[in-house]
Coordinates of C-alpha atoms in Angstrom, one line a residue:
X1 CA 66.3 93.3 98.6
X2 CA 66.5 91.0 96.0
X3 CA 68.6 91.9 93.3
X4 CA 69.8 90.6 90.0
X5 CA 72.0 91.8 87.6
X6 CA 74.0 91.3 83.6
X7 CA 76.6 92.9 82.0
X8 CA 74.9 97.2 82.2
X9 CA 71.5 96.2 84.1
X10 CA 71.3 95.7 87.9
X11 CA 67.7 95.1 88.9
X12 CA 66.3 95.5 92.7
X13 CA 63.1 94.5 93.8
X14 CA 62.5 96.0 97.2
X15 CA 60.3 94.1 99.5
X16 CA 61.0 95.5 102.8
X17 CA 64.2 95.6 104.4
X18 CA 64.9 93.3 107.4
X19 CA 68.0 93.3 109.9
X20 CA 71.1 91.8 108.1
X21 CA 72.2 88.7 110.1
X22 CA 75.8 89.8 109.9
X23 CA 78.1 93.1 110.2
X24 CA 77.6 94.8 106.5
X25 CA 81.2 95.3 105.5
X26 CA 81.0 98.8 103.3
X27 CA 84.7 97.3 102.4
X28 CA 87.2 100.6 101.1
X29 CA 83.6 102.7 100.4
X30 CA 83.1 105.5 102.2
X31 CA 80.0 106.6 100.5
X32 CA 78.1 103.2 101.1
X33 CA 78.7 103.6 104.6
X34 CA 77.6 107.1 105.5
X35 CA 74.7 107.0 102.6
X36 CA 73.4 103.7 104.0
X37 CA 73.3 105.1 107.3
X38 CA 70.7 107.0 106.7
X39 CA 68.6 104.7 105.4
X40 CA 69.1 102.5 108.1
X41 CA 68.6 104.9 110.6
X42 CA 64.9 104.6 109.9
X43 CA 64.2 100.9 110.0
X44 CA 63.4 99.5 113.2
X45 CA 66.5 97.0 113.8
X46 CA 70.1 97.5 114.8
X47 CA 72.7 97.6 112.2
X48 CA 76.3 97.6 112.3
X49 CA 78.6 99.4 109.1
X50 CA 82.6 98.4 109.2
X51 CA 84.9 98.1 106.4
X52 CA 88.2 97.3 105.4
X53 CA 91.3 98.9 108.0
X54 CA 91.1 102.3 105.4
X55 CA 87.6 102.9 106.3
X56 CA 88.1 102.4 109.5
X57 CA 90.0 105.1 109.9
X58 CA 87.5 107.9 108.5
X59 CA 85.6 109.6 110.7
X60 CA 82.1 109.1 111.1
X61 CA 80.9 112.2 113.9
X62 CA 79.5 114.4 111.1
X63 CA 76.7 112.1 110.0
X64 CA 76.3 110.4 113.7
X65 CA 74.7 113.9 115.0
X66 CA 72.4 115.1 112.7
X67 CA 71.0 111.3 112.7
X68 CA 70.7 111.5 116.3
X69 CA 68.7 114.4 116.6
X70 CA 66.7 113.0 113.9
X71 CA 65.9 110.7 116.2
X72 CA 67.6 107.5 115.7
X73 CA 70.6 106.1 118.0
X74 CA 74.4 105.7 117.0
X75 CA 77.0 104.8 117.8
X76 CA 80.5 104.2 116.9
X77 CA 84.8 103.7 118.2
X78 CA 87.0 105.7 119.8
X79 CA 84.3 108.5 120.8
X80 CA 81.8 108.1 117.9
X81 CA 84.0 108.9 115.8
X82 CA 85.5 106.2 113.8
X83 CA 83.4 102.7 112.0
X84 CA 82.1 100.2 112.8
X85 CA 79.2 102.0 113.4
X86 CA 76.2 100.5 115.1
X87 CA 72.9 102.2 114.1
X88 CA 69.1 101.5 116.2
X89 CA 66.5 102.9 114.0
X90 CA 64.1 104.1 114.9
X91 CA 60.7 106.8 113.4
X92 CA 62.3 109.9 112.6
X93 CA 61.3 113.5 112.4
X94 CA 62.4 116.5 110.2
X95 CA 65.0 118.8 111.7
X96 CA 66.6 121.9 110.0
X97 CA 70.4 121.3 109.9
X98 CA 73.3 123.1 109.2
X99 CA 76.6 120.9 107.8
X100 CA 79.6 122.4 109.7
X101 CA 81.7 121.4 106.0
X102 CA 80.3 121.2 103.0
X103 CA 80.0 117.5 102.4
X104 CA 78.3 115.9 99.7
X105 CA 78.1 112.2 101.7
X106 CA 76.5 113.8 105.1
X107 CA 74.2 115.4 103.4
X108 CA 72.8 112.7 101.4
X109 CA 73.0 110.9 104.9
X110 CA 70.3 113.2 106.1
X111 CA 68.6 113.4 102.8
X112 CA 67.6 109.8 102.7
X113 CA 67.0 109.9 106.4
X114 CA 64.5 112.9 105.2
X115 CA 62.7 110.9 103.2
X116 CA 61.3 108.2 105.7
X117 CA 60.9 111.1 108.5
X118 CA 57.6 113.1 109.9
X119 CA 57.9 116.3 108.9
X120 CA 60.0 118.3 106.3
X121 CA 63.8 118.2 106.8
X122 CA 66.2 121.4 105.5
X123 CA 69.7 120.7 105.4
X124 CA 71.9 123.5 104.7
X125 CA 75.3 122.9 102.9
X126 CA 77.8 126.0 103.6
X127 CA 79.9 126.1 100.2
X128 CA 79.7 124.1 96.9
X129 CA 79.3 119.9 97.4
X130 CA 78.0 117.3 94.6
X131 CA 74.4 117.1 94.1
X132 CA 73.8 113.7 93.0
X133 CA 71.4 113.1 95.5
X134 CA 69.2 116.0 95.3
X135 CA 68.7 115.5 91.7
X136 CA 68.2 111.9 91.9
X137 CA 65.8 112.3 94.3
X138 CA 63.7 115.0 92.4
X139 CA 64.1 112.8 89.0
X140 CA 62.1 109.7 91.2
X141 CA 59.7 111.8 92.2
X142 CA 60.3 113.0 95.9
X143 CA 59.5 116.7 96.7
X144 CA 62.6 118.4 96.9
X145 CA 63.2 122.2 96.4
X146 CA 67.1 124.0 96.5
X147 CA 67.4 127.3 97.0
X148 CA 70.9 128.9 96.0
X149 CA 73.2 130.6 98.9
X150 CA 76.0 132.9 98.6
X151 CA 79.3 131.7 98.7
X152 CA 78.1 128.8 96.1
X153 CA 76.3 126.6 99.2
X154 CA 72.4 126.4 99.3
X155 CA 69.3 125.0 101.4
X156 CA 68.0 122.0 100.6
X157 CA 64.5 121.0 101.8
X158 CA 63.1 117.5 101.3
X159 CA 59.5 116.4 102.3
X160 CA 58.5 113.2 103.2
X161 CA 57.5 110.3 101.7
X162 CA 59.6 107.7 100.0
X163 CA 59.9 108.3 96.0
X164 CA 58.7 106.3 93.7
X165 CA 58.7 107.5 90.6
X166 CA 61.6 106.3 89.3
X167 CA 61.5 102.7 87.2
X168 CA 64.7 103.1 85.9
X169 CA 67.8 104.6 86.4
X170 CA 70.7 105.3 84.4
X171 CA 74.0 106.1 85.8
X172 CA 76.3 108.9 84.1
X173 CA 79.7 107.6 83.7
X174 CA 81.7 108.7 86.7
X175 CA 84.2 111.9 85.8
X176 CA 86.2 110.8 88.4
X177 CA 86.6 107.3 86.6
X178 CA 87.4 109.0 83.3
X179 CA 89.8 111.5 84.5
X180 CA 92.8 109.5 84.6
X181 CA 92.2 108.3 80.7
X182 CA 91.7 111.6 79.5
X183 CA 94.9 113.1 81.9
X184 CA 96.7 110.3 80.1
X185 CA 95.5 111.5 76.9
X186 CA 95.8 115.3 77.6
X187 CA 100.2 114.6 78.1
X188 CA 100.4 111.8 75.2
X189 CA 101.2 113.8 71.9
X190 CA 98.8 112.6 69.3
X191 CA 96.4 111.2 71.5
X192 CA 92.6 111.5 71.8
X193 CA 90.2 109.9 74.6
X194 CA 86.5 110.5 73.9
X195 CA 84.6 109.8 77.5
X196 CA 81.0 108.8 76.4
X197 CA 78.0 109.4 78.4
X198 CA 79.8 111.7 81.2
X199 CA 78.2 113.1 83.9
X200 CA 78.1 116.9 83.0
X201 CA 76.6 118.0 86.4
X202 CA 78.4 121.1 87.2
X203 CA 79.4 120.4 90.3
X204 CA 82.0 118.0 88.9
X205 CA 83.2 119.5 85.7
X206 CA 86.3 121.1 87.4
X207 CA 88.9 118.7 85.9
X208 CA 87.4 119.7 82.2
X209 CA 88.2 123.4 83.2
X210 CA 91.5 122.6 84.3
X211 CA 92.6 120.3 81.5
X212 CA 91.5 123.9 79.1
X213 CA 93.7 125.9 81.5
X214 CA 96.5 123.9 81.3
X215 CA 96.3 123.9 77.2
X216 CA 94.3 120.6 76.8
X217 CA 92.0 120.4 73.8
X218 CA 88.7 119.5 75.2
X219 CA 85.5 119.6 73.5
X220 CA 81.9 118.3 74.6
X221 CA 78.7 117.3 72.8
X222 CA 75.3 117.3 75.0
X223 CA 73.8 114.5 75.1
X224 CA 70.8 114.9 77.5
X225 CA 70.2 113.9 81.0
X226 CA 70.2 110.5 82.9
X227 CA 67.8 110.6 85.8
X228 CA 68.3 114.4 86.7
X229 CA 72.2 114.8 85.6
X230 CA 73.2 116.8 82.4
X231 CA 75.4 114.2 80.3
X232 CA 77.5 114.5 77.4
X233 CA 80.3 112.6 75.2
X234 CA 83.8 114.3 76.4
X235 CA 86.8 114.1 73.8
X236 CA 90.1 115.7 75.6
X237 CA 93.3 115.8 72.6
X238 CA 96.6 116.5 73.8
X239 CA 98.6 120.1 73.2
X240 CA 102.0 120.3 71.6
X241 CA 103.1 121.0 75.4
X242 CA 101.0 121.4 78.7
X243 CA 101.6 124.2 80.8
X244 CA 101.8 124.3 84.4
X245 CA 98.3 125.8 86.2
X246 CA 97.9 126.8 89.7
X247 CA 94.0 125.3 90.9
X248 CA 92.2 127.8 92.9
X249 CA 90.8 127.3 96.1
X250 CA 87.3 127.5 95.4
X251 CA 87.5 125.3 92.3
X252 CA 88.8 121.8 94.8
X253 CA 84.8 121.0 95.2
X254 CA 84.5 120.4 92.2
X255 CA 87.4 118.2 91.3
X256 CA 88.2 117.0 94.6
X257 CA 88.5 113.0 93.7
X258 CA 90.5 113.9 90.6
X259 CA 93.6 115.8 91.9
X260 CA 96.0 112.3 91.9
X261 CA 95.1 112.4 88.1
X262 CA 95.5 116.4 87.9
X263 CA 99.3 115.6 89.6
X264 CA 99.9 113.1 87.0
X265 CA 99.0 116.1 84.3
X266 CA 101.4 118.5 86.1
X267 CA 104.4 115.8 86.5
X268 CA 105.2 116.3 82.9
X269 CA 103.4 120.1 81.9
X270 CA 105.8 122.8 81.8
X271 CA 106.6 124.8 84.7
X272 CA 105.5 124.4 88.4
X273 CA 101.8 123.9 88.9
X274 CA 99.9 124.1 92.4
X275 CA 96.7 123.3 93.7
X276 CA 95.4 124.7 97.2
X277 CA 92.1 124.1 99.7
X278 CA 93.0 120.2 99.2
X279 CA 93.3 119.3 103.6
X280 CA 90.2 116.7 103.5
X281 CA 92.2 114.7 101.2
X282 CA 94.4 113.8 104.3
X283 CA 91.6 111.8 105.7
X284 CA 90.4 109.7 102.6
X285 CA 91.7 106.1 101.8
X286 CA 95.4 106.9 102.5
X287 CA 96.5 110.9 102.8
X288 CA 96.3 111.5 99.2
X289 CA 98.9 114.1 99.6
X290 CA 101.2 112.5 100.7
X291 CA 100.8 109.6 98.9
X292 CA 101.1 111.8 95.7
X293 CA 104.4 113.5 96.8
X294 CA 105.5 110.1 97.4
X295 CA 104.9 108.4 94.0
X296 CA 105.9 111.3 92.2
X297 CA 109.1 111.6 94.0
X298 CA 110.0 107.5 93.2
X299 CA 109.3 108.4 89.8
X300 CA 112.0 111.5 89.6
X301 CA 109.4 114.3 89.7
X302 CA 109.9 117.3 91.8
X303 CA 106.5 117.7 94.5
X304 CA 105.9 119.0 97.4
X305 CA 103.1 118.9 100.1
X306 CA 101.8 121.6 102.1
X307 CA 99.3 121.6 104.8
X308 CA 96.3 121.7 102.1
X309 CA 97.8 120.9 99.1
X310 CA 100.5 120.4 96.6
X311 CA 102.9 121.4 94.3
X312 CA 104.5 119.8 91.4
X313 CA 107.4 120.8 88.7
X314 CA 107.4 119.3 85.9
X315 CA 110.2 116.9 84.1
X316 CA 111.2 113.8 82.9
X317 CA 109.1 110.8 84.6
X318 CA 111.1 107.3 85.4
X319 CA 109.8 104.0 85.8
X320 CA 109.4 103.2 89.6
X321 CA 108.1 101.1 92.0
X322 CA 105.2 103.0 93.8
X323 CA 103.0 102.4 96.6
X324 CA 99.3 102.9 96.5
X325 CA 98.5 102.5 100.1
X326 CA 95.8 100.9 99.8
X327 CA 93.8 103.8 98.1
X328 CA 91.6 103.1 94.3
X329 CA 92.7 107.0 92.9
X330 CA 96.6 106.5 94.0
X331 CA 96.5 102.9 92.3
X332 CA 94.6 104.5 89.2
X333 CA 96.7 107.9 88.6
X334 CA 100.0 106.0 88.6
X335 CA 98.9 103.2 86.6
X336 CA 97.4 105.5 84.0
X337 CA 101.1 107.4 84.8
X338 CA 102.7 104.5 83.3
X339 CA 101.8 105.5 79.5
X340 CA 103.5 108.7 79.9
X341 CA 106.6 107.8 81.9
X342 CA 110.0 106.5 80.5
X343 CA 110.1 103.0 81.8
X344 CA 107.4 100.7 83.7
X345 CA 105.8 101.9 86.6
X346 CA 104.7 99.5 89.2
X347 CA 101.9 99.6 91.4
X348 CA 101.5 98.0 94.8
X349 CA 97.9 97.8 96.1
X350 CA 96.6 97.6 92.6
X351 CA 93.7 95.6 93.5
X352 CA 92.6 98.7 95.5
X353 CA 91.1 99.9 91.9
X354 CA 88.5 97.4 91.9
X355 CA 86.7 99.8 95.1
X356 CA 85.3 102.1 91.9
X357 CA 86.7 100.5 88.7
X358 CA 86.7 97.2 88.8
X359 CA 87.5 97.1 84.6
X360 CA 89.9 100.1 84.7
X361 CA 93.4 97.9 83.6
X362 CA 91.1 96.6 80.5
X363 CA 89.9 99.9 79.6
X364 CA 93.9 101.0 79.9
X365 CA 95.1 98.4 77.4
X366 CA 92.3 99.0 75.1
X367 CA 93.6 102.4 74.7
X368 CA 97.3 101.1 74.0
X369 CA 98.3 100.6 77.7
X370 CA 100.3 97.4 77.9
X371 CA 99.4 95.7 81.5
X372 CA 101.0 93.6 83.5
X373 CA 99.8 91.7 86.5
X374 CA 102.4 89.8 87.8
X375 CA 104.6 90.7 90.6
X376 CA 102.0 91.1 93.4
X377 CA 101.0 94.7 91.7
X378 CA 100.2 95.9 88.4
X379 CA 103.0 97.3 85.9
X380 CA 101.7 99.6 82.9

């Protein structure tokens, strides 16, 4: 694919894809690599995904099956379950599929798969996931229909034929990206953080909801869509004094990638808060979990981990030396933590960040965060 790109604009001109000459390293992504698979799975080379020693730790079984009965062969470490995976493409037909989890990145596996296959492909996702991809998909033109399930899951059907469309996308800004800013802003007295352009797709508006609950002044003005997402400018104020909130269960799908900025809310809110259904984030970039209980314990804050989840007390925040283990949302939530604790917080791993924000520590000290490099981490 050749591909050029500025400052906002990167521009792809597909040609045909050919066999890489080399391993493609998906580095600390886990969505490149299970996404990509499907598309490779339908191109008639071998291709081998790997990343950094973080990635190759995540499993890799869920999307290796349905691929496989798709028609296309896999396989992967340590059982076929862990990267690098090593993918022979091959044609593919439809198959209806159930997702044992609800899992935005398998399914999009399968959905791009879908679109290069013989024959319509159903996948059915079993409780609420993102639906970037369906959307996306729809927006380029692809014939996709969704039909709703109980239990918040629903059936998604894609035909074949690749889409086309679509000329030119925009991309939301990321709520994931803009939930440590407007945490930070949420516990500084006097502050305001306006998020412009946000992705409003209700699937990931559970961090807005929480930052209300919690006594957060959030307020949103429409702004449209961007290539099948519902977008809006975000501005989150800060209360006289948070309050502690215990996160349901059933709202983690939604707000899964932002609980290390939701901990960072709850370190300094008043009382205990808690938040529950939170296992898979044992098996992302580091174990999230316990990575939070960690910082948050170096920085004098009182947390705990359960078996799927946390729970927090609020206090006085120190400055501290905290690891990020290697994982973007640790590196981010305590960096942003910095502005609200009483002395410097260090981060190790910082360069971690630049996996999904690569300008994060310049958007922090436009803001007011004063950030310091030096040290082998990054001090805020």
């Amino acid at each position: 694919v050749e591909i050029s790109r500025d400052q906002h604009r990167v521009t792809l001109e597909h040609r045909g894809l050919s066999p890489s000459a080399q391993v493609i390293d998906c580095g600390n992504s886990g969505s490149t690599l299970r996404m990509l698979a499907g598309v490779l799975a339908a191109q008639p080379f071998r291709s081998t995904l790997t990343g950094d020693a973080s990635l190759r730790r995540r499993p890799v079984a869920r999307i290796v099956e349905p691929l496989r009965r798709m028609g296309a062969t896999l396989g992967a470490a340590d059982g076929d379950r862990l990267p690098p995976l090593t993918i022979e493409g091959s044609a593919l037909r439809g198959i209806d599929y159930r997702l044992p989890v609800a899992s935005a990145q398998v399914a999009s596996a399968i959905q791009f798969a879908a679109t290069f296959a013989t024959g319509p492909t159903t996948v059915e996702i079993p409780g609420p996931a993102r639906d970037h991809t369906e959307r996306m998909l729809a927006a380029s033109g692809a014939r996709v229909t969704v039909e709703a399930l109980p239990g918040g899951g629903r059936r998604v059907r894609v035909e074949p034929g690749s889409p086309s469309g679509l000329r030119r996308f925009a991309v939301p800004a990321d709520p994931s990206g803009a939930a440590f800013f407007l945490a930070a802003a949420a516990a500084s007295p006097g502050s305001e953080v306006t998020a412009c352009g946000l992705s409003l797709n209700p699937t990931r508006t559970g961090f807005l909801e929480v930052l209300q609950e919690m006594g957060a002044h959030v307020s949103i003005v429409p702004r449209g869509e961007a290539s099948g997402d519902p977008i809006g400018d975000v501005t989150v104020g800060a209360p006289a004094r948070l309050r502690a909130f215990d996160v349901p269960a059933e709202w983690l799908p939604r707000l899964v990638d932002e609980v290390p900025a939701w901990a960072i809310l709850a370190a300094v809110a008043e009382g205990t808060s808690r938040v529950r259904g939170a296992a898979e984030l044992r098996v992302k970039e580091s174990d999230r979990l316990a990575a939070v209980v960690e910082a948050l314990r170096a920085t004098g804050i009182e947390a705990v981990e359960t078996p799927d989840g946390l729970a927090v007390t609020g206090g006085r925040p120190h400055g501290a030396r905290v690891a990020a283990h290697g994982d973007h949302r640790i590196a981010m939530a305590f960096a942003a933590f910095g502005v609200l604790a009483g002395g410097a917080i260090e981060v190790d791993d910082a360069g971690a960040i630049a996996t999904s924000f690569p300008g994060f520590a310049g958007v922090l000290e436009s803001l007011g965060g004063r950030v310091d490099h030096g040290g082998g981490g990054t001090s805020t």
